[in-house]
CSV table of C-alpha atoms in Angstrom, one decimal:
chain,number,residue,atom,x,y,z
A,956,MET,CA,46.3,-123.8,-143.4
A,957,GLY,CA,45.9,-121.4,-140.5
A,958,PHE,CA,47.4,-122.0,-137.1
A,959,SER,CA,45.4,-124.4,-135.0
A,960,PHE,CA,46.3,-126.1,-131.7
A,961,ILE,CA,43.0,-128.1,-131.4
A,962,ARG,CA,42.4,-130.9,-133.9
A,963,HIS,CA,39.4,-130.4,-136.2
A,964,ASP,CA,38.3,-134.0,-135.4
A,965,THR,CA,38.0,-133.1,-131.7
A,966,ASN,CA,34.7,-134.4,-130.3
A,967,VAL,CA,33.6,-132.4,-127.2
A,968,ASP,CA,29.9,-132.9,-126.8
A,969,PHE,CA,28.8,-129.2,-126.5
A,970,VAL,CA,25.4,-130.0,-127.8
A,971,GLY,CA,24.9,-132.6,-125.1
A,972,MET,CA,25.8,-130.1,-122.5
A,973,ARG,CA,23.4,-127.4,-123.7
A,974,HIS,CA,20.7,-128.0,-121.0
A,975,LYS,CA,23.3,-127.5,-118.2
A,976,ALA,CA,24.4,-124.3,-119.9
A,977,TYR,CA,20.8,-123.1,-120.2
A,978,VAL,CA,20.2,-123.7,-116.5
A,979,LEU,CA,23.4,-121.8,-115.6
A,980,SER,CA,22.5,-118.9,-118.0
A,981,ILE,CA,19.0,-118.6,-116.6
A,982,VAL,CA,20.3,-118.6,-113.0
A,983,LEU,CA,22.8,-115.8,-113.8
A,984,ILE,CA,20.2,-113.7,-115.7
A,985,LEU,CA,17.7,-114.1,-112.8
A,986,VAL,CA,20.2,-113.1,-110.2
A,987,GLY,CA,21.1,-110.1,-112.2
A,988,LEU,CA,17.5,-109.1,-112.8
A,989,LEU,CA,16.7,-109.5,-109.1
A,990,SER,CA,19.6,-107.3,-108.2
A,991,ILE,CA,18.4,-104.6,-110.6
A,992,VAL,CA,14.8,-104.9,-109.2
A,993,PHE,CA,15.8,-104.8,-105.5
A,994,LYS,CA,18.0,-101.8,-106.1
A,995,GLY,CA,15.2,-99.9,-107.9
A,996,GLY,CA,16.8,-100.2,-111.4
A,997,LEU,CA,20.3,-99.7,-112.7
A,998,THR,CA,22.5,-97.1,-111.2
A,999,TYR,CA,22.9,-94.4,-113.8
A,1000,GLY,CA,26.0,-92.2,-114.1
A,1001,ILE,CA,25.9,-88.4,-114.6
A,1002,ASP,CA,25.5,-88.9,-118.4
A,1003,PHE,CA,22.0,-90.4,-117.9
A,1004,ALA,CA,20.9,-89.2,-114.4
A,1005,GLY,CA,22.1,-85.6,-114.8
A,1006,GLY,CA,24.0,-83.6,-112.1
A,1007,ALA,CA,27.6,-82.8,-111.6
A,1008,ILE,CA,30.8,-84.7,-110.9
A,1009,VAL,CA,34.0,-83.3,-109.5
A,1010,GLN,CA,37.3,-85.2,-109.5
A,1011,VAL,CA,39.6,-84.1,-106.7
A,1012,LYS,CA,43.2,-85.3,-106.0
A,1013,PHE,CA,44.9,-84.7,-102.6
A,1014,ASP,CA,48.6,-84.9,-101.9
A,1015,ARG,CA,48.0,-87.4,-99.1
A,1016,PRO,CA,45.2,-89.9,-98.2
A,1017,VAL,CA,42.1,-88.4,-96.7
A,1018,ALA,CA,39.4,-90.4,-94.9
A,1019,ASP,CA,36.0,-90.8,-96.7
A,1020,ASP,CA,34.1,-89.5,-93.7
A,1021,THR,CA,36.4,-86.5,-93.3
A,1022,LEU,CA,35.9,-85.5,-96.9
A,1023,LYS,CA,32.1,-85.9,-96.8
A,1024,LYS,CA,31.8,-83.9,-93.6
A,1025,SER,CA,33.9,-81.1,-95.0
A,1026,LEU,CA,31.4,-80.7,-97.9
A,1027,GLU,CA,28.2,-80.9,-95.9
A,1028,GLY,CA,27.9,-77.1,-95.4
A,1029,ALA,CA,28.5,-76.3,-99.1
A,1030,ASN,CA,24.8,-76.6,-100.1
A,1031,LEU,CA,25.5,-79.4,-102.6
A,1032,PRO,CA,22.3,-81.4,-103.2
A,1033,GLY,CA,22.5,-85.2,-103.3
A,1034,LEU,CA,26.1,-85.2,-102.2
A,1035,ALA,CA,28.0,-88.5,-102.6
A,1036,VAL,CA,31.7,-89.2,-102.2
A,1037,GLN,CA,33.4,-92.1,-103.9
A,1038,ARG,CA,37.1,-93.2,-103.9
A,1039,PHE,CA,38.5,-93.2,-107.4
A,1040,GLY,CA,41.5,-94.9,-109.0
A,1041,GLU,CA,44.0,-97.3,-107.4
A,1042,GLY,CA,45.4,-95.1,-104.6
A,1043,GLU,CA,43.7,-93.4,-101.7
A,1044,THR,CA,44.2,-89.8,-102.8
A,1045,GLU,CA,41.6,-89.3,-105.5
A,1046,TYR,CA,37.9,-88.9,-105.1
A,1047,LEU,CA,34.8,-88.3,-107.1
A,1048,ILE,CA,32.3,-85.9,-105.6
A,1049,ARG,CA,28.8,-86.4,-107.1
A,1050,ILE,CA,26.0,-83.9,-106.9
A,1051,SER,CA,22.5,-84.4,-108.1
A,1052,ASN,CA,20.7,-82.0,-110.4
A,1053,SER,CA,21.5,-78.4,-109.6
A,1054,ASP,CA,20.6,-75.1,-111.1
A,1055,GLU,CA,24.0,-73.7,-110.3
A,1056,SER,CA,26.7,-73.3,-113.0
A,1057,THR,CA,29.9,-75.2,-113.1
A,1058,ASP,CA,31.9,-72.1,-111.8
A,1059,VAL,CA,29.6,-71.9,-108.8
A,1060,ILE,CA,30.0,-75.6,-108.0
A,1061,ARG,CA,33.8,-75.4,-108.4
A,1062,THR,CA,34.0,-72.4,-106.1
A,1063,ALA,CA,31.7,-74.0,-103.5
A,1064,VAL,CA,33.7,-77.3,-103.4
A,1065,THR,CA,37.1,-75.5,-103.4
A,1066,ALA,CA,36.0,-73.2,-100.5
A,1067,ALA,CA,34.6,-76.0,-98.4
A,1068,LEU,CA,37.7,-78.2,-98.8
A,1069,LYS,CA,40.1,-75.3,-98.0
A,1070,ALA,CA,38.1,-74.4,-94.9
A,1071,ASN,CA,37.8,-77.8,-93.5
A,1072,ILE,CA,40.8,-79.8,-94.6
A,1073,LYS,CA,43.8,-77.6,-93.7
A,1074,ASP,CA,46.5,-80.3,-93.5
A,1075,ALA,CA,46.3,-81.5,-97.1
A,1076,SER,CA,46.5,-79.7,-100.4
A,1077,PHE,CA,44.3,-80.7,-103.4
A,1078,GLU,CA,43.6,-80.1,-107.0
A,1079,VAL,CA,40.3,-80.2,-108.9
A,1080,GLN,CA,41.2,-82.3,-111.9
A,1081,ARG,CA,37.8,-82.5,-113.6
A,1082,LEU,CA,34.3,-81.1,-113.4
A,1083,GLU,CA,31.5,-82.3,-115.6
A,1084,MET,CA,27.8,-81.3,-115.5
A,1085,VAL,CA,24.8,-82.7,-117.4
A,1086,GLY,CA,21.3,-81.3,-117.2
A,1087,PRO,CA,18.3,-83.6,-116.4
A,1088,LYS,CA,16.8,-83.2,-119.9
A,1089,VAL,CA,20.0,-84.0,-121.6
A,1090,GLY,CA,20.6,-87.0,-119.4
A,1091,ALA,CA,17.1,-88.4,-120.1
A,1092,ASP,CA,17.6,-87.9,-123.9
A,1093,LEU,CA,21.0,-89.6,-123.8
A,1094,LYS,CA,19.5,-92.6,-121.9
A,1095,SER,CA,16.7,-92.9,-124.6
A,1096,LYS,CA,19.2,-92.6,-127.5
A,1097,ALA,CA,21.5,-95.3,-125.9
A,1098,VAL,CA,18.7,-97.8,-125.6
A,1099,GLU,CA,17.6,-97.0,-129.1
A,1100,ALA,CA,21.1,-97.5,-130.5
A,1101,LEU,CA,21.3,-100.9,-128.9
A,1102,TYR,CA,18.0,-102.0,-130.4
A,1103,TYR,CA,18.8,-100.8,-133.9
A,1104,ALA,CA,22.1,-102.6,-133.7
A,1105,VAL,CA,20.3,-105.9,-132.9
A,1106,LEU,CA,17.7,-105.3,-135.6
A,1107,LEU,CA,20.3,-104.7,-138.3
A,1108,ILE,CA,22.1,-107.8,-137.1
A,1109,ALA,CA,18.9,-109.9,-137.5
A,1110,ILE,CA,18.4,-108.6,-141.0
A,1111,TYR,CA,22.0,-109.3,-142.0
A,1112,ILE,CA,22.1,-112.8,-140.6
A,1113,SER,CA,18.7,-113.7,-142.2
A,1114,GLY,CA,19.9,-112.6,-145.6
A,1115,ARG,CA,23.4,-114.0,-145.4
A,1116,PHE,CA,22.8,-117.4,-143.8
A,1117,GLU,CA,19.2,-118.2,-144.9
A,1118,ARG,CA,19.2,-116.2,-148.2
A,1119,ARG,CA,15.8,-114.8,-147.2
A,1120,TRP,CA,16.2,-111.1,-147.8
A,1121,MET,CA,12.4,-110.7,-148.6
A,1122,ALA,CA,11.5,-112.1,-145.2
A,1123,SER,CA,14.1,-109.8,-143.6
A,1124,ALA,CA,12.5,-106.8,-145.4
A,1125,VAL,CA,9.0,-107.8,-144.2
A,1126,MET,CA,10.3,-108.0,-140.6
A,1127,ALA,CA,12.0,-104.6,-140.8
A,1128,GLY,CA,9.0,-103.0,-142.4
A,1129,THR,CA,6.6,-104.4,-139.7
A,1130,LEU,CA,8.9,-103.3,-136.9
A,1131,ALA,CA,9.3,-99.8,-138.4
A,1132,GLY,CA,5.6,-99.4,-138.8
A,1133,GLY,CA,4.9,-100.7,-135.3
A,1134,MET,CA,7.4,-98.4,-133.7
A,1135,TYR,CA,6.0,-95.4,-135.6
A,1136,LEU,CA,2.4,-96.1,-134.6
A,1137,LEU,CA,3.3,-96.7,-131.0
A,1138,GLY,CA,5.4,-93.5,-131.0
A,1139,ILE,CA,2.3,-91.6,-132.3
A,1140,ILE,CA,0.1,-92.7,-129.5
A,1141,GLY,CA,2.8,-91.6,-127.0
A,1142,VAL,CA,4.4,-94.8,-125.8
A,1143,PRO,CA,7.7,-93.8,-124.1
A,1144,ARG,CA,10.8,-94.7,-126.1
A,1145,LEU,CA,12.4,-96.6,-123.1
A,1146,TRP,CA,9.3,-98.9,-123.2
A,1147,LEU,CA,9.0,-98.9,-126.9
A,1148,VAL,CA,12.5,-100.3,-127.6
A,1149,PRO,CA,12.2,-103.4,-125.3
A,1150,PHE,CA,8.8,-104.1,-126.7
A,1151,SER,CA,10.2,-103.9,-130.3
A,1152,LEU,CA,13.1,-106.2,-129.3
A,1153,VAL,CA,10.6,-108.9,-128.1
A,1154,LEU,CA,8.6,-108.3,-131.3
A,1155,THR,CA,11.7,-108.8,-133.4
A,1156,MET,CA,12.3,-112.3,-131.8
A,1157,VAL,CA,8.6,-113.2,-132.3
A,1158,LEU,CA,8.8,-112.2,-136.0
A,1159,CYS,CA,12.0,-114.2,-136.5
A,1160,TRP,CA,10.3,-117.2,-135.0
A,1161,LYS,CA,7.2,-116.8,-137.1
A,1162,LEU,CA,9.1,-116.2,-140.3
A,1163,ARG,CA,11.5,-119.1,-139.4
A,1164,LEU,CA,14.6,-116.9,-139.5
A,1165,ASN,CA,16.3,-119.4,-137.3
A,1166,PHE,CA,19.9,-118.2,-137.5
A,1167,ALA,CA,18.8,-114.6,-136.8
A,1168,LEU,CA,16.7,-115.7,-133.8
A,1169,GLY,CA,19.6,-117.8,-132.4
A,1170,ALA,CA,22.0,-114.8,-132.7
A,1171,ILE,CA,19.5,-112.4,-131.1
A,1172,VAL,CA,18.9,-114.8,-128.2
A,1173,ALA,CA,22.6,-115.0,-127.6
A,1174,LEU,CA,23.1,-111.2,-127.8
A,1175,VAL,CA,20.2,-110.6,-125.3
A,1176,HIS,CA,21.7,-113.3,-123.1
A,1177,ASP,CA,25.1,-111.6,-123.1
A,1178,VAL,CA,23.7,-108.1,-122.5
A,1179,LEU,CA,21.4,-109.2,-119.6
A,1180,ILE,CA,24.2,-111.1,-117.8
A,1181,THR,CA,26.7,-108.2,-118.2
A,1182,LEU,CA,24.2,-105.6,-116.9
A,1183,GLY,CA,23.4,-108.0,-114.0
A,1184,VAL,CA,27.0,-108.2,-113.0
A,1185,LEU,CA,27.3,-104.4,-113.2
A,1186,SER,CA,24.3,-104.1,-110.9
A,1187,LEU,CA,25.7,-106.7,-108.4
A,1188,LEU,CA,29.0,-104.8,-108.3
A,1189,ASP,CA,27.2,-101.4,-107.9
A,1190,LYS,CA,28.7,-100.0,-111.0
A,1191,GLU,CA,27.2,-96.9,-112.7
A,1192,VAL,CA,25.9,-97.2,-116.2
A,1193,ASP,CA,27.1,-94.2,-118.3
A,1194,LEU,CA,28.0,-93.6,-122.0
A,1195,ASN,CA,31.3,-95.5,-121.5
A,1196,ILE,CA,29.3,-98.6,-120.4
A,1197,VAL,CA,26.9,-98.3,-123.4
A,1198,ALA,CA,29.9,-98.1,-125.7
A,1199,ALA,CA,31.4,-101.2,-124.1
A,1200,ILE,CA,28.1,-103.1,-124.5
A,1201,LEU,CA,27.7,-102.1,-128.2
A,1202,THR,CA,31.3,-103.3,-128.7
A,1203,LEU,CA,30.7,-106.6,-127.0
A,1204,VAL,CA,27.6,-107.1,-129.1
A,1205,GLY,CA,29.7,-106.8,-132.2
A,1206,TYR,CA,32.4,-109.1,-130.8
A,1207,SER,CA,29.9,-111.7,-129.7
A,1208,LEU,CA,28.2,-111.6,-133.1
A,1209,ASN,CA,31.5,-112.0,-134.9
A,1210,ASP,CA,32.2,-115.2,-132.9
A,1211,THR,CA,28.7,-116.5,-133.6
A,1212,ILE,CA,29.0,-115.8,-137.3
A,1213,ILE,CA,32.2,-117.9,-137.5
A,1214,VAL,CA,30.4,-120.9,-136.0
A,1215,TYR,CA,27.3,-120.3,-138.2
A,1216,ASP,CA,29.4,-120.2,-141.3
A,1217,ARG,CA,30.9,-123.6,-140.4
A,1218,ILE,CA,27.4,-125.0,-139.7
A,1219,ARG,CA,26.2,-123.8,-143.1
A,1220,GLU,CA,29.2,-125.4,-144.8
A,1221,THR,CA,28.7,-128.7,-142.9
A,1222,LEU,CA,25.0,-128.7,-143.8
A,1223,ARG,CA,25.9,-128.6,-147.5
A,1224,THR,CA,28.3,-131.6,-147.3
A,1225,HIS,CA,26.8,-133.8,-144.6
A,1226,ARG,CA,23.1,-133.2,-144.3
A,1227,LYS,CA,22.3,-136.5,-146.0
A,1228,GLU,CA,24.1,-138.7,-143.5
A,1229,TRP,CA,24.4,-136.6,-140.3
A,1230,THR,CA,21.7,-135.4,-137.9
A,1231,TYR,CA,21.3,-131.7,-137.3
A,1232,ALA,CA,22.7,-132.1,-133.8
A,1233,ARG,CA,25.8,-133.8,-135.1
A,1234,ILE,CA,26.3,-131.1,-137.7
A,1235,ILE,CA,26.1,-128.3,-135.1
A,1236,ASN,CA,28.4,-130.1,-132.7
A,1237,ALA,CA,31.0,-130.9,-135.3
A,1238,SER,CA,31.0,-127.2,-136.4
A,1239,ILE,CA,31.5,-125.9,-132.9
A,1240,ASN,CA,34.5,-128.3,-132.4
A,1241,GLN,CA,36.0,-127.4,-135.8
A,1242,THR,CA,36.0,-123.7,-134.9
A,1243,LEU,CA,37.0,-124.2,-131.2
A,1244,SER,CA,40.7,-123.4,-131.9
A,1245,ARG,CA,39.9,-120.1,-133.5
A,1246,THR,CA,37.4,-119.2,-130.8
A,1247,ILE,CA,39.9,-119.9,-128.0
A,1248,LEU,CA,42.8,-118.1,-129.8
A,1249,THR,CA,40.8,-114.9,-130.7
A,1250,GLY,CA,38.9,-114.8,-127.4
A,1251,GLY,CA,42.0,-115.5,-125.3
A,1252,THR,CA,44.1,-112.7,-127.0
A,1253,THR,CA,41.2,-110.3,-126.7
A,1254,LEU,CA,40.7,-111.1,-123.0
A,1255,VAL,CA,44.5,-110.6,-122.3
A,1256,VAL,CA,44.3,-107.1,-123.9
A,1257,ILE,CA,41.2,-106.1,-121.9
A,1258,LEU,CA,42.7,-107.5,-118.7
A,1259,ALA,CA,45.7,-105.3,-119.2
A,1260,LEU,CA,43.4,-102.3,-119.7
A,1261,PHE,CA,41.5,-103.3,-116.5
A,1262,VAL,CA,44.6,-103.6,-114.4
A,1263,LEU,CA,46.8,-100.8,-115.8
A,1264,GLY,CA,44.3,-98.5,-117.6
A,1265,GLY,CA,43.5,-96.3,-114.6
A,1266,GLY,CA,40.2,-95.3,-113.0
A,1267,VAL,CA,38.8,-93.4,-116.0
A,1268,ILE,CA,38.4,-96.6,-118.2
A,1269,HIS,CA,38.2,-99.1,-115.3
A,1270,ASP,CA,34.4,-99.7,-115.6
A,1271,PHE,CA,34.6,-99.8,-119.4
A,1272,ALA,CA,37.3,-102.5,-119.2
A,1273,LEU,CA,35.3,-104.4,-116.6
A,1274,THR,CA,32.2,-104.4,-118.8
A,1275,MET,CA,34.3,-105.6,-121.8
A,1276,LEU,CA,36.0,-108.3,-119.7
A,1277,VAL,CA,32.7,-109.7,-118.5
A,1278,GLY,CA,30.9,-109.3,-121.8
A,1279,VAL,CA,33.6,-110.8,-124.0
A,1280,PHE,CA,34.0,-113.8,-121.7
A,1281,VAL,CA,30.2,-114.4,-121.6
A,1282,GLY,CA,30.1,-113.8,-125.4
A,1283,ILE,CA,32.7,-116.5,-126.1
A,1284,LEU,CA,30.7,-119.0,-124.0
A,1285,SER,CA,27.3,-118.0,-125.5
A,1286,SER,CA,28.6,-118.6,-129.1
A,1287,ILE,CA,29.4,-122.2,-128.0
A,1288,PHE,CA,26.6,-123.1,-125.6
A,1289,VAL,CA,23.7,-120.8,-126.6
A,1290,ALA,CA,23.8,-119.4,-130.1
A,1291,SER,CA,24.6,-122.7,-131.8
A,1292,PRO,CA,22.9,-125.3,-129.7
A,1293,VAL,CA,19.7,-123.2,-129.5
A,1294,LEU,CA,19.3,-123.7,-133.3
A,1295,LEU,CA,18.3,-127.3,-132.6
A,1296,HIS,CA,15.1,-126.0,-130.9
A,1297,PHE,CA,14.2,-124.0,-134.0
A,1298,GLY,CA,14.9,-126.8,-136.5
A,1299,MET,CA,17.0,-127.0,-139.7
A,1300,PRO,CA,16.6,-124.2,-142.2
A,1301,GLU,CA,13.8,-125.0,-144.8
A,1302,GLU,CA,16.1,-124.7,-147.8
A,1303,GLU,CA,18.6,-127.2,-146.4
A,1304,LYS,CA,16.0,-129.9,-145.7
A,1305,GLU,CA,16.1,-133.0,-147.9
A,1306,PRO,CA,14.7,-136.5,-147.4
A,1307,ALA,CA,17.7,-138.4,-146.1
A,1308,PRO,CA,18.5,-141.1,-143.6
A,1309,ARG,CA,19.3,-139.9,-140.2
A,1310,VAL,CA,22.1,-142.0,-138.8
A,1311,GLY,CA,24.6,-141.6,-136.0
A,1312,GLN,CA,24.1,-140.6,-132.4
A,1313,GLU,CA,23.2,-137.0,-131.4
A,1314,GLY,CA,26.3,-134.9,-130.8
A,1315,ALA,CA,28.7,-137.6,-132.0
A,1316,VAL,CA,31.3,-136.9,-134.7
């Protein structure tokens, strides 16, 4: 028997708390969406917005205003200065789209700093540049990657837990055809992908792929809350953030599948004498020890990266920290309880007495 510090007969009424969890989730999602709307959208990093970024390190602290004023005469469009790392000696100098080469930008920044900051030496540690077309293409590909990850997850869960591979194939074919037709008529990919994601959830509902729909709802919940937190904290979304989001999608799904596996096992053994709510609640309690152990150790590692990893991976670690924590909670309070609203899988239904109180074990 594996290590467990929570008894399998623990009876925390997670199903009974689902409505409070739904309210909290809706509030967090709305706050994040309002933040994104009022700020005119997400703040994109150089990977998506295009432009140049220069990382400069001084041998002593330099005031933000002093650094910015020293660069004002260097003809750098869209100039923005941001402190970087834990200390007060490193800065990121951001420049919007420019036709100049990296050598010209490096020379302009170096000359301006030498001319206006004479009492501190510095070193240009990094210079990155992305063109506007490349940035737009990367943004589109990132959103598409997230969508296809969710779609493949829906197909896998439908086949594995509900043994309905044909329905999964119908859903995949319908979505592929729909995306192809909308692409032909010129619908932008950034609009096409969210539309297809909504269509995926509608198809799962119509085809009664309940486990897949529950998992997708939880994944969308996790991504929206994480993006909302990044917006509230004024963090830039770049390829590192997209990598973190795809990672947390996989982690959250893994946690959800563990609980779904237990729900399926409990359905086979207790569907004649237990209500569906009781089966779901018992399954969550029986996997609670595993959820806390794996989630806790993961969070400890990510917290170490966040605190000790340095400025380069700081935002990546922050995204993972928020996403994994939200993913742990969603597997307990969203992905599993939401199955109640979609009903028991058709192949598991049998005429049987329904005894016991909802959520009791």
